[in-house]
Amino acid sequence: MRKYLLVVLSLLLILSVSIFAKVKIVYWQYYFETKVKAIDELIKEFQKLYPDIEVEHVTFPYESFNEKVASSVPAGTGPDVVNLYYGWIPKYVTSGYLQPLPENEFSDEYFQKNFFAFVPKGVEFMGKRYALPIAVRSLALFWNKDLFKEAGLDPQRPPRTLQELVDMAKKLTKYDKQGNIVQAGLATQPSGQGHHWIREVLTRQFGGAPYSDDYTKVTYQDVPAALKFYTDLITVHKVGYPGFMNDDITAFTSQAAAMNIDGSFRIASLKKAGINFGVAELPEYNGIKSNFASFWANGITKNATGEKLDAAIKFIKFLSSDKVMEIWLEKVGELPANPAVAQKYYNDPIYGPFLKGLEYAHATFFVDETAQRQVMMDAVDKVWLKGISPEQAFKESAQTEQAVLDKFWKSVGK
Amino acid sequence: MTRSERINKVISYFVLTGLIIVMTFPFFWMVLSSLKPFREIYRPYLFPKNPTLDNYKQILSSSLFPRWFLNSVLVALSTTFSVLFFDSLVGYTIAKYRFPGRNIIFIFILSTLMIPTEMLIIPWYIMSSRLGWIDSYWGIMFPGMITAFGIFLMRQFMETIPDDLLDAARIDGVSEFGIFYRIALPLVKPALASLAILNFIGNWNAFLWPLIVSSKPRMYTLPVGLAYFSSENMMHWELIMTGATISTIPLIIVFFIFQKQIIRGIMLSGLKG
Amino acid sequence: MKLRQKKILTAYLFLLVPLTFFAFIRFYPMVSAFYISFTDWNIISPVKNFVGFSNYVKIFQDQVFRVSLLNTLKYVLYGVPSVIILSLSLALLLNNITKFQGFYRLVYVMPYITPLVATSWVWRWMYQKPPTGVINNFLNFLGLPARSFLMSTTEALPSIVATTVWIEVGYCVIIFLAGLQSIPKEYLEAAKVDGANRRQLLFRITIPLLNPVIVFLSVMEMIMFLRIFTQVYNMSDQGSGGPLNSTKPLVLYIYQKAFKSFDMGTATAATVILFLIILAITVIQLKVLNRKVQY
C-alpha cells in the first residue's frame, strides 16, 4: 500500500515538475510589422532549442512604448526582456528599469568577437553594459528610379553632393495649378530620420559638431547653415514639406516622393510595395561624409531574477547569434551587428551603401531621445511654419536641449 | 398657408437638405475610402475604380479588431446592466422611501456630477495599479458602474409612480425588493430604455479612461484599438478607414433600431437645466 | 411603527452598495487628487513629499501649461458660439417644416453617436493636404487655394473646432427643437394678432422663451470644450497636440504630464485648475437660471 502511494506521489511530483518547470519570460518590443513577424518566428526556434523556456511576445505602438515600460516595470508587471533604442539606455538605467548584463556571461571578449566596435560603447552607461543588439542601422538616400526616368534624369545616377541633391530634387518636384506640391522631389520629415540627418550629418558637413565630445554641451547652434540648408528645401526650393502625404515613408512608398533619406529597415516594405528604388550613400558636402548609426537592443529588466534571468540571458544571446543576424537582414533589412556577418554583404547594391555609411557614422549619445528629437522637430517647424530665422530657431532649440542635458548630467552626478 | 410661409418652407427644406450632405459626407467618404485598394487610396477621385473588400478581410483576419469588438460589447453591456439596476434602485429608494439623511444622500450623489472625470483618472489609475485592475475588464468598467445622472433621471420617473400602488403590493405581501423589481421597474420602462441606450453608446465610445487603464493590446476597447491601429498604419489610410467603418457600423445599426429611445434620451439629458 | 422601521432599514440596505461606490470611486479619488496636487509624487518613487503650492506655481511657470490653457480658452470661444448659433438656426428651420422633420433630426444627430475616435480619423483624412485630402481637392476644384488645416499652427485648432461643431450640432438641435415645441402656440398667435412680424416674433418671443435652454446648452458645450481631448489626441501628429503645441488643450497636457512624464503632482494640480473652472461656470449657470425664473 505504502509503495503504491510512493509511486503515485513520485509520479505526481514528476508531472508537476514537468508542468511547472517551464520558465516563462515576457518580451516587449514596439510594433514594427517586419520585426514583429521575425521575432514570432525566432521565438519558435528558440523554444525548440530550449523546450523548458516559454517566451511571451507583446508589442505596443511606438508612441506609447516608453510610457508602458515606465508604468509597468516599477509595478513589477512588465517585461523580462525589453527591446529598446540604444539612445534610451541612460534614461532606462537611471529610472531603474534595466539591470546590467552579468559580466561573466558578457565579457569584453564576447563583445569584441560578436559586434562592431561602436556597439559596446553604445550600450555602456557609467561603466556598465546593458543590452545586446541584433542588428545596426545607418542612413542612406533612397531614390525612385521610375520617377527619375519620368523627370528625364538618369535612373542609375543618384545625387552625390548636397548641391546635386537640391538640383535633382527641384527637377523631380511636381506642382498643381495652384502651386501645391503633388510630387515631392525629396521628402523632408524631421520626425522620421530627418532630425538625425540634421544633427549628425548636415551639422558636421557645414563645419560644426552637434555636441561637445563628452556630450555635455550642445554645439550645433554654431552652424545654423545646417538647419538653413534643411529648411531651405522646404521654404526656398519647395521640394517637399514635413507632413506631405502625412509622412516621408507614406510619400515614398506611394511614389509621391522621388527621394528620401531613410534607414535600411525600410528596404523590406519598399520591396513588398513593388517600388523600383535604388540606394546610395548620403550626399557629401565640402568633401565631408557623415552618417548616423543607431540600433535597437535587447536589455534585461529588473523583473528578471533567478530562473527568469537565466532564461533571459539565453534569449538575448540567441537573438544576437550569427544565424539570427542573417535572418534579420533578410526579413527586416537591418544590418548585422557582427562585422564578420556584415562582410558578406559589402558589395550588395542595396545593403552596401548602408554598410559603407557605418564606417564614418556617429551614434549620438541621447540622454532623452524623445525630448531631443522634439527639439529638432520644433526647430524645423519654427522656421517653416512661423518664419523664425534658422539662427534664432537653432539657438532656442540648443537652449532647450542644453537644459535637458544639464538636468540629466546633474542627476547622475557629473 | 400664406405665400411667404410657403416660400419660407421651401427655403427651409432647401437649406436642411443641403446640410444633410455636409453631415453625411464624412461617412460616405469613410466607407468609400475603405473600399479602395492601396493603389487607389491616394488618387483624387471619389469612387473606387476597383472596389474591394480586401481591406475588411485583412483587418478581420490579421488584426485584433474582432477581439476589440468583443471587449467593447462586453464592457458596454455589463456597465449598462449595472447602471440600469443600481441607478433605478437608488432613484427608487430616494423617491419612495422616507428615511433620515435622504436629502443629504441625494445632494451628495448629485454633487459628484460636478467633478470632471479628468480629475479622477489619476487617483483611479493609482488605485487600479495597486489593486491589479490594469488590463482587466473590471478596470475598464468600474468608474461607470453607477452614474449620478442616471440616478437623478430615475428618481424623476419613480416619483410619478403612485404610492397607493406600492402600498397595495405591500399589503399583498410582496417583499420590498419585489415591489421595486416587479412593480416599479416595469412602470418606468421607457425611461430605462433611454438610459440604457445612452449609456451603451457612451461606454462604447469612451476613450480616455480605457486608453489609460489598458496596456496590453488584447485588452483594448474598439476606440482605443482603432487609435492604436491607426497610428501603427499611418501609411495605409484605406485600412484606417476600414477600421473606422467597422467601429461605426454597429452603432449606426443600434441607432436606427433605437432611434426613438435615443432622441428621447437626449431630450431627457436636457432635463437637468 | 414597525413597518416604518423596516422601510428605513430597507432603504439603507438598497443604498449600501451604491453609496460605497460613490464614496470610494468618486469622493475618495477627488480628495486624493487634491492631496496629490500638494505632493511631489511621481509614480516611480516610493516617497511622497508635501510641497505646498509649489506644483501650482510650477505649472503656471510652465510655458506649455499656459499655452494649453490659452488653447482651451480658444476651443471654448470658437466652439460654443458656433455650436449654439448653428444648432439654434437649424432647429428654427426644422420647426418650420412638418414633413420629414424626424428624418432630418435623425441624420443630424448621427455624428454625435458615432465613436469620436472614428470621426476624428475620418476628418484627419479629409483635412490632408493636396493631393490626398478630399477637402483640399474640392477647394482646388473650385479654384480656391489649398489650406494647411491640421498642419498649420494657426489653422489646426479651428479645424478641430469645426469637426467638433459637426459632432455636437445634432445633439443641440434635438434639445432646441424640444424647447421650441414646448413654447405655447397661443403666445405666438397672440403676438401675430398684435401685428408682430417674423423678426419680432423670433427676437421678442421665441428666443427669450428659449433662454433657459440656451443657457443650459451653452454651459454643457462650454464644459465639453473645456474637456476636449479625444479629437486632439487623434487628430494631431502622434497625439502630441502639435504642430508646436498649437492644439494642445488642458486635458492633453494633464494626460502627458501624468502618463508620459509620470509627474503626478503637477498633473493633478492641473486637474484641480480644470475642476475650479468648471465649478465656476456651473455656479454662474445656476445663478443665471435662478434669476430667469423670477421673470
PDB file of C-alpha atoms in Angstrom, chain A residues 212-336:
ATOM      1  CA  SER A 212      30.978  68.558 -27.333  1.00  0.00           C
ATOM      2  CA  ASP A 213      32.983  65.328 -27.220  1.00  0.00           C
ATOM      3  CA  ASP A 214      31.683  64.277 -23.832  1.00  0.00           C
ATOM      4  CA  TYR A 215      28.112  65.127 -24.838  1.00  0.00           C
ATOM      5  CA  THR A 216      27.668  67.633 -22.033  1.00  0.00           C
ATOM      6  CA  LYS A 217      27.324  70.711 -24.255  1.00  0.00           C
ATOM      7  CA  VAL A 218      25.148  71.394 -27.273  1.00  0.00           C
ATOM      8  CA  THR A 219      27.178  72.977 -30.053  1.00  0.00           C
ATOM      9  CA  TYR A 220      25.099  72.730 -33.211  1.00  0.00           C
ATOM     10  CA  GLN A 221      23.798  76.270 -32.814  1.00  0.00           C
ATOM     11  CA  ASP A 222      27.209  77.438 -34.088  1.00  0.00           C
ATOM     12  CA  VAL A 223      26.357  76.159 -37.564  1.00  0.00           C
ATOM     13  CA  PRO A 224      22.870  77.487 -38.346  1.00  0.00           C
ATOM     14  CA  ALA A 225      23.743  76.919 -42.013  1.00  0.00           C
ATOM     15  CA  ALA A 226      22.976  73.239 -41.434  1.00  0.00           C
ATOM     16  CA  LEU A 227      19.418  73.972 -40.362  1.00  0.00           C
ATOM     17  CA  LYS A 228      19.110  76.602 -43.071  1.00  0.00           C
ATOM     18  CA  PHE A 229      20.051  74.062 -45.724  1.00  0.00           C
ATOM     19  CA  TYR A 230      17.294  71.785 -44.485  1.00  0.00           C
ATOM     20  CA  THR A 231      14.578  74.414 -44.144  1.00  0.00           C
ATOM     21  CA  ASP A 232      15.561  75.969 -47.498  1.00  0.00           C
ATOM     22  CA  LEU A 233      14.492  72.690 -49.064  1.00  0.00           C
ATOM     23  CA  ILE A 234      11.024  73.449 -47.711  1.00  0.00           C
ATOM     24  CA  THR A 235      10.721  77.227 -47.939  1.00  0.00           C
ATOM     25  CA  VAL A 236      13.061  78.248 -50.785  1.00  0.00           C
ATOM     26  CA  HIS A 237      13.430  75.284 -53.113  1.00  0.00           C
ATOM     27  CA  LYS A 238       9.973  73.979 -52.208  1.00  0.00           C
ATOM     28  CA  VAL A 239      10.798  70.355 -52.944  1.00  0.00           C
ATOM     29  CA  GLY A 240       8.768  68.968 -50.039  1.00  0.00           C
ATOM     30  CA  TYR A 241       7.451  69.798 -46.588  1.00  0.00           C
ATOM     31  CA  PRO A 242       7.000  67.926 -43.309  1.00  0.00           C
ATOM     32  CA  GLY A 243       3.705  66.090 -43.318  1.00  0.00           C
ATOM     33  CA  PHE A 244       3.407  65.888 -47.093  1.00  0.00           C
ATOM     34  CA  MET A 245       1.264  62.761 -47.639  1.00  0.00           C
ATOM     35  CA  ASN A 246       1.317  62.521 -43.860  1.00  0.00           C
ATOM     36  CA  ASP A 247       4.964  61.448 -43.646  1.00  0.00           C
ATOM     37  CA  ASP A 248       8.049  60.685 -45.679  1.00  0.00           C
ATOM     38  CA  ILE A 249       7.520  56.933 -45.649  1.00  0.00           C
ATOM     39  CA  THR A 250       3.994  57.128 -46.986  1.00  0.00           C
ATOM     40  CA  ALA A 251       5.120  59.637 -49.594  1.00  0.00           C
ATOM     41  CA  PHE A 252       7.978  57.480 -50.833  1.00  0.00           C
ATOM     42  CA  THR A 253       6.028  54.229 -50.705  1.00  0.00           C
ATOM     43  CA  SER A 254       3.093  55.658 -52.633  1.00  0.00           C
ATOM     44  CA  GLN A 255       5.523  57.078 -55.232  1.00  0.00           C
ATOM     45  CA  ALA A 256       4.655  60.647 -54.319  1.00  0.00           C
ATOM     46  CA  ALA A 257       8.206  61.445 -53.268  1.00  0.00           C
ATOM     47  CA  ALA A 258      11.158  60.786 -55.557  1.00  0.00           C
ATOM     48  CA  MET A 259      13.861  60.699 -52.886  1.00  0.00           C
ATOM     49  CA  ASN A 260      14.006  60.085 -49.197  1.00  0.00           C
ATOM     50  CA  ILE A 261      16.627  59.726 -46.510  1.00  0.00           C
ATOM     51  CA  ASP A 262      15.819  56.666 -44.505  1.00  0.00           C
ATOM     52  CA  GLY A 263      17.231  53.608 -42.808  1.00  0.00           C
ATOM     53  CA  SER A 264      17.905  50.093 -44.004  1.00  0.00           C
ATOM     54  CA  PHE A 265      14.875  48.817 -42.090  1.00  0.00           C
ATOM     55  CA  ARG A 266      12.647  50.278 -44.815  1.00  0.00           C
ATOM     56  CA  ILE A 267      14.008  48.025 -47.530  1.00  0.00           C
ATOM     57  CA  ALA A 268      11.711  45.085 -46.878  1.00  0.00           C
ATOM     58  CA  SER A 269       8.489  47.109 -47.000  1.00  0.00           C
ATOM     59  CA  LEU A 270       9.607  49.000 -50.109  1.00  0.00           C
ATOM     60  CA  LYS A 271      10.316  45.739 -51.866  1.00  0.00           C
ATOM     61  CA  LYS A 272       6.933  44.454 -50.817  1.00  0.00           C
ATOM     62  CA  ALA A 273       5.230  47.567 -52.202  1.00  0.00           C
ATOM     63  CA  GLY A 274       6.948  46.931 -55.546  1.00  0.00           C
ATOM     64  CA  ILE A 275       8.839  50.219 -55.709  1.00  0.00           C
ATOM     65  CA  ASN A 276      11.666  50.400 -58.239  1.00  0.00           C
ATOM     66  CA  PHE A 277      14.204  52.048 -55.968  1.00  0.00           C
ATOM     67  CA  GLY A 278      17.927  52.445 -55.572  1.00  0.00           C
ATOM     68  CA  VAL A 279      20.067  53.144 -52.519  1.00  0.00           C
ATOM     69  CA  ALA A 280      23.043  55.470 -52.357  1.00  0.00           C
ATOM     70  CA  GLU A 281      25.374  56.792 -49.693  1.00  0.00           C
ATOM     71  CA  LEU A 282      24.278  60.111 -48.222  1.00  0.00           C
ATOM     72  CA  PRO A 283      25.362  63.052 -50.410  1.00  0.00           C
ATOM     73  CA  GLU A 284      28.623  64.642 -49.324  1.00  0.00           C
ATOM     74  CA  TYR A 285      29.413  68.306 -48.880  1.00  0.00           C
ATOM     75  CA  ASN A 286      32.757  70.128 -48.601  1.00  0.00           C
ATOM     76  CA  GLY A 287      34.247  66.699 -49.142  1.00  0.00           C
ATOM     77  CA  ILE A 288      32.841  65.613 -45.781  1.00  0.00           C
ATOM     78  CA  LYS A 289      30.926  62.385 -45.469  1.00  0.00           C
ATOM     79  CA  SER A 290      28.956  61.636 -42.387  1.00  0.00           C
ATOM     80  CA  ASN A 291      26.244  59.265 -41.267  1.00  0.00           C
ATOM     81  CA  PHE A 292      24.187  58.372 -38.263  1.00  0.00           C
ATOM     82  CA  ALA A 293      24.350  54.886 -36.804  1.00  0.00           C
ATOM     83  CA  SER A 294      21.927  53.531 -34.312  1.00  0.00           C
ATOM     84  CA  PHE A 295      20.481  50.276 -33.149  1.00  0.00           C
ATOM     85  CA  TRP A 296      17.779  48.658 -31.129  1.00  0.00           C
ATOM     86  CA  ALA A 297      18.996  46.364 -28.418  1.00  0.00           C
ATOM     87  CA  ASN A 298      17.596  43.812 -26.028  1.00  0.00           C
ATOM     88  CA  GLY A 299      18.036  44.550 -22.359  1.00  0.00           C
ATOM     89  CA  ILE A 300      17.055  42.627 -19.255  1.00  0.00           C
ATOM     90  CA  THR A 301      14.763  44.379 -16.811  1.00  0.00           C
ATOM     91  CA  LYS A 302      14.909  44.249 -13.061  1.00  0.00           C
ATOM     92  CA  ASN A 303      11.874  41.961 -13.129  1.00  0.00           C
ATOM     93  CA  ALA A 304      14.001  39.048 -14.300  1.00  0.00           C
ATOM     94  CA  THR A 305      15.590  37.203 -11.406  1.00  0.00           C
ATOM     95  CA  GLY A 306      16.668  33.628 -10.749  1.00  0.00           C
ATOM     96  CA  GLU A 307      15.451  31.219 -13.399  1.00  0.00           C
ATOM     97  CA  LYS A 308      13.943  34.002 -15.411  1.00  0.00           C
ATOM     98  CA  LEU A 309      17.261  35.787 -15.524  1.00  0.00           C
ATOM     99  CA  ASP A 310      18.977  32.661 -16.850  1.00  0.00           C
ATOM    100  CA  ALA A 311      16.287  32.268 -19.492  1.00  0.00           C
ATOM    101  CA  ALA A 312      16.544  35.951 -20.410  1.00  0.00           C
ATOM    102  CA  ILE A 313      20.312  35.655 -20.852  1.00  0.00           C
ATOM    103  CA  LYS A 314      19.855  32.663 -23.137  1.00  0.00           C
ATOM    104  CA  PHE A 315      17.210  34.528 -25.096  1.00  0.00           C
ATOM    105  CA  ILE A 316      19.185  37.686 -25.784  1.00  0.00           C
ATOM    106  CA  LYS A 317      22.287  35.674 -26.636  1.00  0.00           C
ATOM    107  CA  PHE A 318      20.232  33.661 -29.069  1.00  0.00           C
ATOM    108  CA  LEU A 319      18.838  36.834 -30.634  1.00  0.00           C
ATOM    109  CA  SER A 320      22.355  38.163 -31.225  1.00  0.00           C
ATOM    110  CA  SER A 321      23.707  34.993 -32.796  1.00  0.00           C
ATOM    111  CA  ASP A 322      25.119  34.927 -36.340  1.00  0.00           C
ATOM    112  CA  LYS A 323      22.230  32.949 -37.705  1.00  0.00           C
ATOM    113  CA  VAL A 324      19.631  35.338 -36.335  1.00  0.00           C
ATOM    114  CA  MET A 325      21.528  38.295 -37.778  1.00  0.00           C
ATOM    115  CA  GLU A 326      21.303  36.789 -41.229  1.00  0.00           C
ATOM    116  CA  ILE A 327      17.598  36.110 -40.844  1.00  0.00           C
ATOM    117  CA  TRP A 328      17.187  39.640 -39.554  1.00  0.00           C
ATOM    118  CA  LEU A 329      18.849  41.185 -42.586  1.00  0.00           C
ATOM    119  CA  GLU A 330      16.679  39.147 -44.901  1.00  0.00           C
ATOM    120  CA  LYS A 331      13.375  39.666 -43.092  1.00  0.00           C
ATOM    121  CA  VAL A 332      13.747  43.090 -41.514  1.00  0.00           C
ATOM    122  CA  GLY A 333      16.508  44.642 -43.582  1.00  0.00           C
ATOM    123  CA  GLU A 334      18.646  45.714 -40.666  1.00  0.00           C
ATOM    124  CA  LEU A 335      22.390  45.347 -40.922  1.00  0.00           C
ATOM    125  CA  PRO A 336      24.247  42.660 -38.996  1.00  0.00           C
TER     126      PRO A 336
END
